[in-house]
Short mmCIF file of C-alpha atoms in Angstrom, two decimals:
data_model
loop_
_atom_site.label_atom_id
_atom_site.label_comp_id
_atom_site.label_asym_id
_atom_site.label_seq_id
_atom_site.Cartn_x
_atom_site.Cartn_y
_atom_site.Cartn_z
CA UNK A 993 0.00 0.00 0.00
CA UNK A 994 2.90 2.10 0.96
CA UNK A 995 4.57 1.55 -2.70
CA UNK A 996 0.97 2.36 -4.44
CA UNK A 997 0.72 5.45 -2.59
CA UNK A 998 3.85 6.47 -3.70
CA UNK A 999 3.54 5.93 -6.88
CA UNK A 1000 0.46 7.81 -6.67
CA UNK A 1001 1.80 10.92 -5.21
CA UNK A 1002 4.63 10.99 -7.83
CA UNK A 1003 2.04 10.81 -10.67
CA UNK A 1004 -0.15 13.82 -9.00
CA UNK A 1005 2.84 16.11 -8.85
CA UNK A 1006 3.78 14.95 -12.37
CA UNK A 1007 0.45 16.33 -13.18
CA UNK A 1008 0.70 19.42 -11.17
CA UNK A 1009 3.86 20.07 -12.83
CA UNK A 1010 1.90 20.12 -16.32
CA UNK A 1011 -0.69 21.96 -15.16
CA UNK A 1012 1.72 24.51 -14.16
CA UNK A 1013 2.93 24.70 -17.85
CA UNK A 1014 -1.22 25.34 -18.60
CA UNK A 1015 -1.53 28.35 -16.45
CA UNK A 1016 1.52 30.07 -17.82
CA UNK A 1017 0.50 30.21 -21.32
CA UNK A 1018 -2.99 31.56 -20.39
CA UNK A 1019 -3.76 35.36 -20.69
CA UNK A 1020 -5.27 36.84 -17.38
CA UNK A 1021 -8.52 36.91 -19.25
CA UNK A 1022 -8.62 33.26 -19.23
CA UNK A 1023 -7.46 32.96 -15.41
CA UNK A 1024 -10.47 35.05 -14.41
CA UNK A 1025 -13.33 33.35 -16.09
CA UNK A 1026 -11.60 30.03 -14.75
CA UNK A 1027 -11.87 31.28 -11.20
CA UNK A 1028 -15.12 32.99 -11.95
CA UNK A 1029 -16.56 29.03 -12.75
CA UNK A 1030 -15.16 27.64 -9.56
CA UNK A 1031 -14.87 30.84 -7.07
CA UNK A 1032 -17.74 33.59 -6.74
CA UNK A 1033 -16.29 36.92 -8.87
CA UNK A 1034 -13.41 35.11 -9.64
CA UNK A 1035 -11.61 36.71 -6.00
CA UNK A 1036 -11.90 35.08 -2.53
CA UNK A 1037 -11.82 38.89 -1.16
CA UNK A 1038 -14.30 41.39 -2.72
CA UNK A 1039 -11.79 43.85 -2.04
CA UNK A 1040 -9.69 41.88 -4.56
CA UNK A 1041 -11.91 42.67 -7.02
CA UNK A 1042 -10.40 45.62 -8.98
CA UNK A 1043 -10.05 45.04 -12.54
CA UNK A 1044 -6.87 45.39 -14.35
CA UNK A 1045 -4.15 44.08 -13.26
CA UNK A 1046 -6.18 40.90 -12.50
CA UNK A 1047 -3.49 38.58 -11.26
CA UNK A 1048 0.20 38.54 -10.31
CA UNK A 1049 2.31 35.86 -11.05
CA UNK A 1050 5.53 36.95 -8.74
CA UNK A 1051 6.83 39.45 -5.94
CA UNK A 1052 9.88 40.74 -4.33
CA UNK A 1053 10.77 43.48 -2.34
CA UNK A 1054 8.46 46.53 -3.31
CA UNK A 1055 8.08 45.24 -6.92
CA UNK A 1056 5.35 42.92 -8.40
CA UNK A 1057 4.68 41.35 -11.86
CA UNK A 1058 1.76 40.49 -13.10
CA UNK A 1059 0.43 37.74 -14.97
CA UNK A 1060 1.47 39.19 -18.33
CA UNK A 1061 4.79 40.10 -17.00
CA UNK A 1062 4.32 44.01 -16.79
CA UNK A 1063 6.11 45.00 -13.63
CA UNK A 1064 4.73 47.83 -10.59
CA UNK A 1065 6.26 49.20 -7.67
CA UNK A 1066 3.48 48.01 -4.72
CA UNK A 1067 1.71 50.82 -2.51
CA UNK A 1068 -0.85 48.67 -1.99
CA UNK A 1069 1.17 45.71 0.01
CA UNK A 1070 -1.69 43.05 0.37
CA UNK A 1071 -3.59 45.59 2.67
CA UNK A 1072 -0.68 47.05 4.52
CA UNK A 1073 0.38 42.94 5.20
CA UNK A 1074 3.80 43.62 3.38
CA UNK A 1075 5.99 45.29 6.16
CA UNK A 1076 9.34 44.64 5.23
CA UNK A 1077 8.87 44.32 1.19
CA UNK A 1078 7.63 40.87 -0.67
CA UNK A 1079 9.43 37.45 0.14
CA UNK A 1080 11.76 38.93 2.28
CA UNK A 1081 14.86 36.15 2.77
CA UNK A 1082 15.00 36.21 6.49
CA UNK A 1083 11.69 36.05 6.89
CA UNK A 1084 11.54 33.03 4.76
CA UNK A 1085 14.13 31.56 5.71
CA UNK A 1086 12.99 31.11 8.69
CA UNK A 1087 10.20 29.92 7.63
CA UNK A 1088 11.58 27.67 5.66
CA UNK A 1089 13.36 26.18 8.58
CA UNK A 1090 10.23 25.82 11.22
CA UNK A 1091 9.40 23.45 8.23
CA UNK A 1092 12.06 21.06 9.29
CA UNK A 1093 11.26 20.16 12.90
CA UNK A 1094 7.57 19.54 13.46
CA UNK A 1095 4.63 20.54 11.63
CA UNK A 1096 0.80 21.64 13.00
CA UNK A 1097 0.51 19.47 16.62
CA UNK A 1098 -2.91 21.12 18.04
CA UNK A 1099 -2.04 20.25 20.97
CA UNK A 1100 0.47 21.57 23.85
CA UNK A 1101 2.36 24.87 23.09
CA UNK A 1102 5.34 25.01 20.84
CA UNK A 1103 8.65 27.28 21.50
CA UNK A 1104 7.93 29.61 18.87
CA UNK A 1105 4.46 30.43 20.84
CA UNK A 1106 6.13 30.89 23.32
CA UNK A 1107 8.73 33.01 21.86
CA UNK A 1108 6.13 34.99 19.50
CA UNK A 1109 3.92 35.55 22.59
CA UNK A 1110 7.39 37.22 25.31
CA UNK A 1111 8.00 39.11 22.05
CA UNK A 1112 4.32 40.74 22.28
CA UNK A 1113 4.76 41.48 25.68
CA UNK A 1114 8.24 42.89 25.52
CA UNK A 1115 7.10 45.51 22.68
CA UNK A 1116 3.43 45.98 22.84
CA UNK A 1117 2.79 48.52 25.93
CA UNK A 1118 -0.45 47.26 27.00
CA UNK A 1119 -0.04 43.45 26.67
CA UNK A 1120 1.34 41.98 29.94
CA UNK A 1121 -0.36 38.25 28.09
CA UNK A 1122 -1.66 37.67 24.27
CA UNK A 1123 -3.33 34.67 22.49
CA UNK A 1124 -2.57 34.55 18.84
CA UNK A 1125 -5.51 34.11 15.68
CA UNK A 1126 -5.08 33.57 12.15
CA UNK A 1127 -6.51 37.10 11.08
CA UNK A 1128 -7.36 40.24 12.49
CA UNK A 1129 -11.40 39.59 12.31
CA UNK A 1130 -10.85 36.99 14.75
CA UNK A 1131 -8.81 39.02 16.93
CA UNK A 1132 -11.25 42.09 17.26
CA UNK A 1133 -14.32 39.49 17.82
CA UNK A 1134 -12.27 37.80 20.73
CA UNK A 1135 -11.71 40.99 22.05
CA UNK A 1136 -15.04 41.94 21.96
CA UNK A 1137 -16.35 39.27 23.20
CA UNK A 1138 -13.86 39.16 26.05
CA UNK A 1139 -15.15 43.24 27.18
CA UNK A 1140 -18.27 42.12 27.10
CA UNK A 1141 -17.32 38.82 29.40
CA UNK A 1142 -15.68 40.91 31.80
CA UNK A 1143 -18.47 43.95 31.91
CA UNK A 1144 -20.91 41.74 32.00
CA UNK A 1145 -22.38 44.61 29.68
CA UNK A 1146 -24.35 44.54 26.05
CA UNK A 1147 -23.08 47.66 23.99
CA UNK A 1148 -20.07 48.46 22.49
CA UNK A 1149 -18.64 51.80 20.83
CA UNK A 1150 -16.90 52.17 17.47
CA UNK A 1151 -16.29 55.07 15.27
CA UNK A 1152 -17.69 55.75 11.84
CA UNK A 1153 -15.24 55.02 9.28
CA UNK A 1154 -13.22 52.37 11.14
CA UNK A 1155 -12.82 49.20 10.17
CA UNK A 1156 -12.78 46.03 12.88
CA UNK A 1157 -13.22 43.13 10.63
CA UNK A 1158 -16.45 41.50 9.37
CA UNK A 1159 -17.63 39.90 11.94
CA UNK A 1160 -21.28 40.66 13.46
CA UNK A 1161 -20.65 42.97 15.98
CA UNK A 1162 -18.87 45.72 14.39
CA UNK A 1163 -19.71 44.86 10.71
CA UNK A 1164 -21.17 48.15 10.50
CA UNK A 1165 -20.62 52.13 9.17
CA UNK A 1166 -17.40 52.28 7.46
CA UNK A 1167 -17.15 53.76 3.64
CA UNK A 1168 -20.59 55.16 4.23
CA UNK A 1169 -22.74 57.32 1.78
CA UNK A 1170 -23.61 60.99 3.61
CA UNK A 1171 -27.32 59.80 3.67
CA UNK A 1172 -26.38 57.09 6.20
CA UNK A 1173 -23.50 58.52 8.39
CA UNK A 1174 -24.12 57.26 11.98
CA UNK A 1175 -27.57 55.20 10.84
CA UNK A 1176 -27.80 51.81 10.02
CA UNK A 1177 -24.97 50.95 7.73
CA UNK A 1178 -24.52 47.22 7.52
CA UNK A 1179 -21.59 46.02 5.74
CA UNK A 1180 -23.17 42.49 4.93
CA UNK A 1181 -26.69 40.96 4.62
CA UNK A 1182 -28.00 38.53 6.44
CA UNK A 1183 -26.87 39.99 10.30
CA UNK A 1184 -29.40 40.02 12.95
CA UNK A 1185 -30.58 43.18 13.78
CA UNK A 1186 -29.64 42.58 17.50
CA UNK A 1187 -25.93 42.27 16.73
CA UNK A 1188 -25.83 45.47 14.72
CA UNK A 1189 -27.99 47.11 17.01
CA UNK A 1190 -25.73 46.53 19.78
CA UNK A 1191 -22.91 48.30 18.57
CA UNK A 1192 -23.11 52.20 18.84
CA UNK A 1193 -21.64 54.91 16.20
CA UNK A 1194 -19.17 58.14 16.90
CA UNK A 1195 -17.69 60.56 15.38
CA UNK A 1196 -13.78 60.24 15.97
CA UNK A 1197 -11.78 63.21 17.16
CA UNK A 1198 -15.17 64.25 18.86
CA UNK A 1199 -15.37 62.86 22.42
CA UNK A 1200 -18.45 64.98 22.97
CA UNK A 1201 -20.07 62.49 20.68
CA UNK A 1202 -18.89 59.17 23.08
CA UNK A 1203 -19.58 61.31 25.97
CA UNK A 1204 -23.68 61.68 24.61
CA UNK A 1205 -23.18 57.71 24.12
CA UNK A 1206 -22.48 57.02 27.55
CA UNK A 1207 -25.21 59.40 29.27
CA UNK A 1208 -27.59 57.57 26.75
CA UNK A 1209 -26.30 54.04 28.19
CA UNK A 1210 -25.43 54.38 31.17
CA UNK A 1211 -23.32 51.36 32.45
CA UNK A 1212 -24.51 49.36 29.66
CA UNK A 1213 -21.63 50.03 27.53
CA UNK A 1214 -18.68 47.52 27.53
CA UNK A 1215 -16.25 48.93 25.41
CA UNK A 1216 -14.80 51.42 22.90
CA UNK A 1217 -13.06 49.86 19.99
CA UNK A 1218 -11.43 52.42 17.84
CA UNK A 1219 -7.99 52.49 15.57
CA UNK A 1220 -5.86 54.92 17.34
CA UNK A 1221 -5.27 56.13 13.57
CA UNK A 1222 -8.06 55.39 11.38
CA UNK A 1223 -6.43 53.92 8.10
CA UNK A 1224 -9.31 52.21 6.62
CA UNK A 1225 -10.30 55.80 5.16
CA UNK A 1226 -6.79 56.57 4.42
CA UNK A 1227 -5.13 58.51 7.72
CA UNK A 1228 -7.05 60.60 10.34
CA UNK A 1229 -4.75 61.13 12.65
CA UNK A 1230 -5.91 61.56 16.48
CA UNK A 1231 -5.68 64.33 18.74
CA UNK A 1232 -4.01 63.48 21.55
CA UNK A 1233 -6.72 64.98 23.97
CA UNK A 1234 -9.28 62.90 22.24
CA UNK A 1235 -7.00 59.54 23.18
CA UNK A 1236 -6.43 60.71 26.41
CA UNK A 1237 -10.16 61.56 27.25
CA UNK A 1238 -11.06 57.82 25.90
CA UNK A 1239 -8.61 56.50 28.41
CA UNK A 1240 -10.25 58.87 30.96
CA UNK A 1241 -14.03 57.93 30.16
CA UNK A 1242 -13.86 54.52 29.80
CA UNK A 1243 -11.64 54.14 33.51
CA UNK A 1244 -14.60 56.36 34.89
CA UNK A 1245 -17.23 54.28 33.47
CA UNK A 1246 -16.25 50.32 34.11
CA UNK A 1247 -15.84 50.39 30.39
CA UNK A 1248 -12.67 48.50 28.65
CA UNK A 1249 -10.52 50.77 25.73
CA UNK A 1250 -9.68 48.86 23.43
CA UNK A 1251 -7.04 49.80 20.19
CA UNK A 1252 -7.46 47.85 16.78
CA UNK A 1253 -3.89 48.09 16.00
CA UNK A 1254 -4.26 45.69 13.28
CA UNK A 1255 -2.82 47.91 11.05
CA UNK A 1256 -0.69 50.43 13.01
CA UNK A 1257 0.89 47.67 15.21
CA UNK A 1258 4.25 47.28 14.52
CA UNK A 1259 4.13 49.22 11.30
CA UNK A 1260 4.41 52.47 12.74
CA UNK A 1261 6.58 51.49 15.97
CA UNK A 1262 7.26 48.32 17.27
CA UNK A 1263 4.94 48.90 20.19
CA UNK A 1264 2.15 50.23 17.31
CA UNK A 1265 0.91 53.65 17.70
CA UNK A 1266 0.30 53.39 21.51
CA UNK A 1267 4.01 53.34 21.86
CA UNK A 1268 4.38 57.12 19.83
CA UNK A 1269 0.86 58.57 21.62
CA UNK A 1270 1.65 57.04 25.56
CA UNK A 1271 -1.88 56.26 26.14
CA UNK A 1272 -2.48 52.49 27.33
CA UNK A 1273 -5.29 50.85 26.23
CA UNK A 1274 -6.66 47.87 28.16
CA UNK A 1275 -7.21 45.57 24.91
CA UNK A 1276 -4.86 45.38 22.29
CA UNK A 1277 -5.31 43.49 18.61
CA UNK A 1278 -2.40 42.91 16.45
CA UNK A 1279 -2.01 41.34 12.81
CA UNK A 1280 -1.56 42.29 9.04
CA UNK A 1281 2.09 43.20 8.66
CA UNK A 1282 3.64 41.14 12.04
CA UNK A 1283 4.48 38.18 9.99
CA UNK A 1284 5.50 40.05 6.55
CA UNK A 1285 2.14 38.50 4.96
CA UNK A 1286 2.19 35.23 6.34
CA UNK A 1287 -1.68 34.64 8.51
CA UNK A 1288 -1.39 35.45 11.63
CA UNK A 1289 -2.75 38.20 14.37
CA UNK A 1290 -3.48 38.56 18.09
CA UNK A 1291 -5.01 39.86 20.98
CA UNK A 1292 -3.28 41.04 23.64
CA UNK A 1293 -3.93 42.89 27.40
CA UNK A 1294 -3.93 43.14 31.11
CA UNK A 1295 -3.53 39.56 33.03
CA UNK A 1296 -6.59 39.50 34.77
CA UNK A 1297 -8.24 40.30 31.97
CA UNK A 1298 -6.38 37.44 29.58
CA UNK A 1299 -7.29 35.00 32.27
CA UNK A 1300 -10.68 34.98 31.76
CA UNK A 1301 -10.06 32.00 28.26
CA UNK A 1302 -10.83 28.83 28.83
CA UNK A 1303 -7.37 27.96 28.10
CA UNK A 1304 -6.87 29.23 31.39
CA UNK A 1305 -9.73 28.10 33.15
CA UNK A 1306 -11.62 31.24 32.54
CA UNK A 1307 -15.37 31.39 30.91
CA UNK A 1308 -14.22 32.98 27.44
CA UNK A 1309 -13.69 30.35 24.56
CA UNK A 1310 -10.45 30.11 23.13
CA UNK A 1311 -10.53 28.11 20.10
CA UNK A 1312 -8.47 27.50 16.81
CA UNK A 1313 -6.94 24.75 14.98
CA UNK A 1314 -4.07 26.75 12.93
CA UNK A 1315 -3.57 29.51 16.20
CA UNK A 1316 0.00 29.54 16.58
CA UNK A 1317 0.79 27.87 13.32
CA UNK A 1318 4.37 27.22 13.23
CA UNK A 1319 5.21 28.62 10.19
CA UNK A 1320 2.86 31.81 11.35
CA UNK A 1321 5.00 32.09 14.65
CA UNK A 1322 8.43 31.72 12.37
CA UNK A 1323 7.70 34.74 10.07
CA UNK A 1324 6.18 36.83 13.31
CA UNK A 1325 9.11 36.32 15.37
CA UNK A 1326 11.46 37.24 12.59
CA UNK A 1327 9.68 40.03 11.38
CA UNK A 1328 8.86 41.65 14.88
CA UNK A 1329 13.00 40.94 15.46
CA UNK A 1330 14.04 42.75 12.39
CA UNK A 1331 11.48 46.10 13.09
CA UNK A 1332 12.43 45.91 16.52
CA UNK A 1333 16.44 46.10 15.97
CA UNK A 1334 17.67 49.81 16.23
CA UNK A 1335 21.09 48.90 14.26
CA UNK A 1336 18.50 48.08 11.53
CA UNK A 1337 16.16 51.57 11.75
CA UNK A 1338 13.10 50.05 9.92
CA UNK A 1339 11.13 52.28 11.27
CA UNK A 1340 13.70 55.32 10.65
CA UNK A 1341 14.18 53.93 6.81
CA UNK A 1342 10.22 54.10 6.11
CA UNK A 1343 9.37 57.16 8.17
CA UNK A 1344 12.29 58.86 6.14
CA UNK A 1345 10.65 57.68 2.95
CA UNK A 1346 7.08 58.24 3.95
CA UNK A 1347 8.14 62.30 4.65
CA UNK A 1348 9.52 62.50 1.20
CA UNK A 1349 6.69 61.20 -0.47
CA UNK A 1350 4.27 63.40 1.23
CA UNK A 1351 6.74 66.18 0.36
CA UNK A 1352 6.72 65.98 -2.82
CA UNK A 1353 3.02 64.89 -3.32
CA UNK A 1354 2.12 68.25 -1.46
CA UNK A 1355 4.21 70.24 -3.82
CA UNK A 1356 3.06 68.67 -6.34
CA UNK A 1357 -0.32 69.51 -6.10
CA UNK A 1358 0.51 72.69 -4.84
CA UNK A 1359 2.27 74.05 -8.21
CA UNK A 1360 -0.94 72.23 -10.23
CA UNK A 1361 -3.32 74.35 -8.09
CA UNK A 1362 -4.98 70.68 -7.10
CA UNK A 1363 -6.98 71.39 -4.20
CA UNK A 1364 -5.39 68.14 -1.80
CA UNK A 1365 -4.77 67.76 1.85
CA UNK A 1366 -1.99 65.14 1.63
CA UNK A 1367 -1.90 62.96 4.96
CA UNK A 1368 -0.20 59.95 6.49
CA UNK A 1369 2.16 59.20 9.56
CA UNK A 1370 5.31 57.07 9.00
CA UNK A 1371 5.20 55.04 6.40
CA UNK A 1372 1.97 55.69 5.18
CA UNK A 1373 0.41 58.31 2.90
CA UNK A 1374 -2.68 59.29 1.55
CA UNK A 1375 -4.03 62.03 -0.86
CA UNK A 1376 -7.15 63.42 -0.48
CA UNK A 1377 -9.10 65.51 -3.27
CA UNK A 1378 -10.10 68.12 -1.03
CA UNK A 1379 -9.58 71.57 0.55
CA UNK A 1380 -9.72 72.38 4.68
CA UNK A 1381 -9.27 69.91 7.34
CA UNK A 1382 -9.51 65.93 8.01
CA UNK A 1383 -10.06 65.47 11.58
CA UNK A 1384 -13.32 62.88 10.98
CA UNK A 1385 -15.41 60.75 8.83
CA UNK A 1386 -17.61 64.25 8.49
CA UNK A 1387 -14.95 65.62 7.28
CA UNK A 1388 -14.20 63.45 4.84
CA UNK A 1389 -17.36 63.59 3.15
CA UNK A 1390 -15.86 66.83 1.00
CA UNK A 1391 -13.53 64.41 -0.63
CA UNK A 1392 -13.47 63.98 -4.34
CA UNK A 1393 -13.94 60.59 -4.53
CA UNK A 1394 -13.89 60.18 -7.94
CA UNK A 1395 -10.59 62.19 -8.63
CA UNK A 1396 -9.08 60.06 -5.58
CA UNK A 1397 -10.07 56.47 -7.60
CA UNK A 1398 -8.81 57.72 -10.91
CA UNK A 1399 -5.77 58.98 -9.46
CA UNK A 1400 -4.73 55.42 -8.45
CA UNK A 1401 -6.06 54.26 -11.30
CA UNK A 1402 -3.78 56.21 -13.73
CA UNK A 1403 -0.91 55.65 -11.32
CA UNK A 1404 -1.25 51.80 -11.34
CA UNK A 1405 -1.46 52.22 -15.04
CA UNK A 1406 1.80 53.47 -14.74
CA UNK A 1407 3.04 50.84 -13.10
CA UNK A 1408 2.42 52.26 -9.26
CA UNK A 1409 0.59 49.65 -7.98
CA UNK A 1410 -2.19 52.26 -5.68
CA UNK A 1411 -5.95 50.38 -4.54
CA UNK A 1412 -8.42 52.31 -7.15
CA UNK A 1413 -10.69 53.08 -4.66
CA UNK A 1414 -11.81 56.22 -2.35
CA UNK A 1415 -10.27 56.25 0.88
CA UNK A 1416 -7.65 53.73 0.97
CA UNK A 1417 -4.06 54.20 1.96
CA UNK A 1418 -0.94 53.64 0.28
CA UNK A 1419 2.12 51.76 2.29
CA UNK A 1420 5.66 51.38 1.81
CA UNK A 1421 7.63 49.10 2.83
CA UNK A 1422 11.49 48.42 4.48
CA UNK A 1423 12.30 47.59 0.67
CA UNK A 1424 11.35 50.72 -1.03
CA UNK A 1425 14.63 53.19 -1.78
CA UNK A 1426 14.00 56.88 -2.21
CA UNK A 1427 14.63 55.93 -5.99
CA UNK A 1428 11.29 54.18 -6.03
CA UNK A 1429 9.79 57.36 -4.06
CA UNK A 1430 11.46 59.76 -6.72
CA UNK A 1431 10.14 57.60 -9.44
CA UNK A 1432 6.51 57.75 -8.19
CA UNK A 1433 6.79 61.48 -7.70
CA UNK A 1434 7.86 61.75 -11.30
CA UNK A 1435 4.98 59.66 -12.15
CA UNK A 1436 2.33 61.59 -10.12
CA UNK A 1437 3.65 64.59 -11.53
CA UNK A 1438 2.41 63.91 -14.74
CA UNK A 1439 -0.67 62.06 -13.74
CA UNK A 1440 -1.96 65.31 -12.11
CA UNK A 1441 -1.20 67.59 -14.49
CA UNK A 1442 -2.98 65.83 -16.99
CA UNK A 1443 -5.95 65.49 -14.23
CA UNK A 1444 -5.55 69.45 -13.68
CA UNK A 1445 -5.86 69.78 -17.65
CA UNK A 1446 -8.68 67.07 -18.27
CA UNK A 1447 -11.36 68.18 -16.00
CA UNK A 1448 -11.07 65.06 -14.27
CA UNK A 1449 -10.79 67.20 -10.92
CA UNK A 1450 -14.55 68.49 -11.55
#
């Protein structure tokens, strides 16, 4: 039986290997209907979803290539998941080598965990204890579900224009129309009522607008879940009385703070954006670029409130077949090593880069007469098609989101690889060079001058 399934397994990757020969010769048209027949849209991520280019056939450091060879330098980075710059060697190597000791247990706790986990702790401000997810969804529902455990309270608090993940409870008022802001703004049929219901909308940079929140609940509100810098509509960057009064309000009122530093963790400073700001949150989640795009994320906090998982006797489930993956806890440890090291200045490379592309985007615009308010922190930046200020979502409603798509779109045509879509960030990673930043610059350049010229900006 042994020899048979051998012989089996040889013949399957013969076949793979021909298969392989298939795909190459086939235009990107052709890949997309074959996924549309066997995936719905053809994407397993609406997001994905974007039209030209439709697929990439290779990656490394900030460049991609896709399927019909034509090559971009990547803004976009999977989402932000691309810290350090596509297929980074250490960080596959490493990977490569949790490969040749033991594979997925599911049961016990493997050095790496343990290692990944005193690596949290030692960076991460708030996190005295963390349990590690496969994704960032997962993260924000445990820690949900964990405020709510330990409040013994039914409402939560997000922001509009923040993004937690899709799950139930905060799968609500993110990219949404003017006619909606702070209403009912489900980001998915087919959610109960209840579950939306029970999460509660503010404006962000406006604690007067929490503060109403909690005098209309009072002690019925768990938590506040917020990103301390809202980048899933590009950068709004916080006030630091606003952070300070959430820290305040929620200590007054029984009520846990929790930061979604899914994004900002680790890309802005190793501790995430609570290290730059000071203010301590109770809850912590983690993810997207701590493993250099390999699945993996977190939640971390106070002990006595990590104590309440099962895993540790507590009465908050703690479940997960692939949590603390070892290839997962490989590319985290490496990657939070490598951001971490002063004597490498990861954070002092992309910062550095990150002011001279929003530089020279704001000067730019400036000498086209392109009304803009060009924002970011560290390594990311974002453009906005719009005059005044962006403290909040409100705000934000002035944009010209049509100028803001088709200025991605033209750049990605010109092989800048920027998300085509209104109120998304750009990222760049340990691998871009200020060559790549002076090329883009070019590039923009002569994007927006044609967008001055075309009317594209009315």
């Amino acid at each position: 039986m042994s020899s048979d399934y051998l012989t089996l397994a040889s013949s399957n990757e013969n076949l793979n290997d021909n298969s392989k020969e298939t795909h190459v010769k086939q235009s990107s048209a052709d890949l997309v209907a074959k996924a549309r027949t066997f995936i719905p849209g053809g994407v397993n991520s609406a997001t994905r979803n974007i039209g030209a280019p439709f697929s990439f056939s290779a990656a490394k450091g900030s460049h991609v290539t896709d399927w019909e060879g034509r090559n971009y330098i990547d803004y976009h980075a999977a989402f932000g998941a691309i810290l350090l710059g596509h297929s980074d060697d250490r960080v596959n190597d490493a990977v490569v080598n949790s490969l040749s000791g033991a594979d997925l247990m599911g049961l016990g706790v493997s050095e790496l965990e343990v290692e990944c986990a005193r690596l949290v702790a030692k960076l991460i401000p708030s996190v005295d204890m963390s349990i590690i997810t496969m994704s960032g969804t997962e993260a924000t529902m445990q820690a949900v579900r964990l405020a709510r455990a330990v409040t013994g309270r039914k409402y939560v608090i997000k922001f509009q224009g923040c993004f937690h993940g899709w799950h139930d409870a905060v799968a609500r008022n993110v990219i949404t129309p003017a006619d909606r802001i702070y209403k009912l703004d489900p980001l998915s049929a087919g959610i109960l009522d209840d579950a939306l219901n029970s999460t509660l909308v503010a404006e962000f940079n406006d604690l007067g607008s929490v503060e109403e929140l909690f005098s209309s609940y009072p002690e019925q509100i768990a938590c506040i879940i917020l990103e301390p810098v809202p980048h899933n509509v590009g950068t709004l960057l916080p006030d630091q009385s606003f952070l300070e009064g959430l820290r305040n309000l929620t200590a007054r009122e029984g009520s846990l703070l929790i930061f979604d530093e899914v994004i900002t963790g680790f890309r802005h400073a190793p501790g995430g954006y609570q290290e730059l700001c000071g203010v301590t949150p109770d809850l912590t989640t983690f993810g997207k670029g701590m493993a250099n795009g390999f699945a993996v994320a977190g939640l971390g906090g106070r002990r006595d409130l990590m104590m309440r998982f099962s895993s540790a006797g507590g009465d908050v489930n703690l479940a997960g077949t692939f949590n603390g993956n070892p290839t997962s806890m490989a590319a985290a440890i490496t990657t939070m090593e490598i951001v971490s090291n002063p004597k490498i200045g990861h954070h002092v490379h992309t910062s550095a880069l990150g002011e001279r592309m929003r530089a020279g985007l704001t000067e730019i615009t400036r000498r086209h007469s392109i009304p803009t308010i060009v924002a970011g922190v560290g390594s990311v930046f974002v453009c906005y098609f719009m005059e005044g200020e962006a403290k909040g979502y409100r705000d934000l409603l002035r944009n010209n989101s049509t100028a803001y798509a088709l200025f991605h779109r033209r750049m990605t045509d010109s092989g800048f690889l920027m998300y085509p879509m209104a109120l998304k960030r750009n990222h760049i990673s340990g691998a871009h060079t200020e060559e790549d930043i002076d090329r883009t610059l070019e590039a923009a350049d002569n994007v927006l001058a044609v967008m001055a010229k075309d009317g594209s900006l009315n």
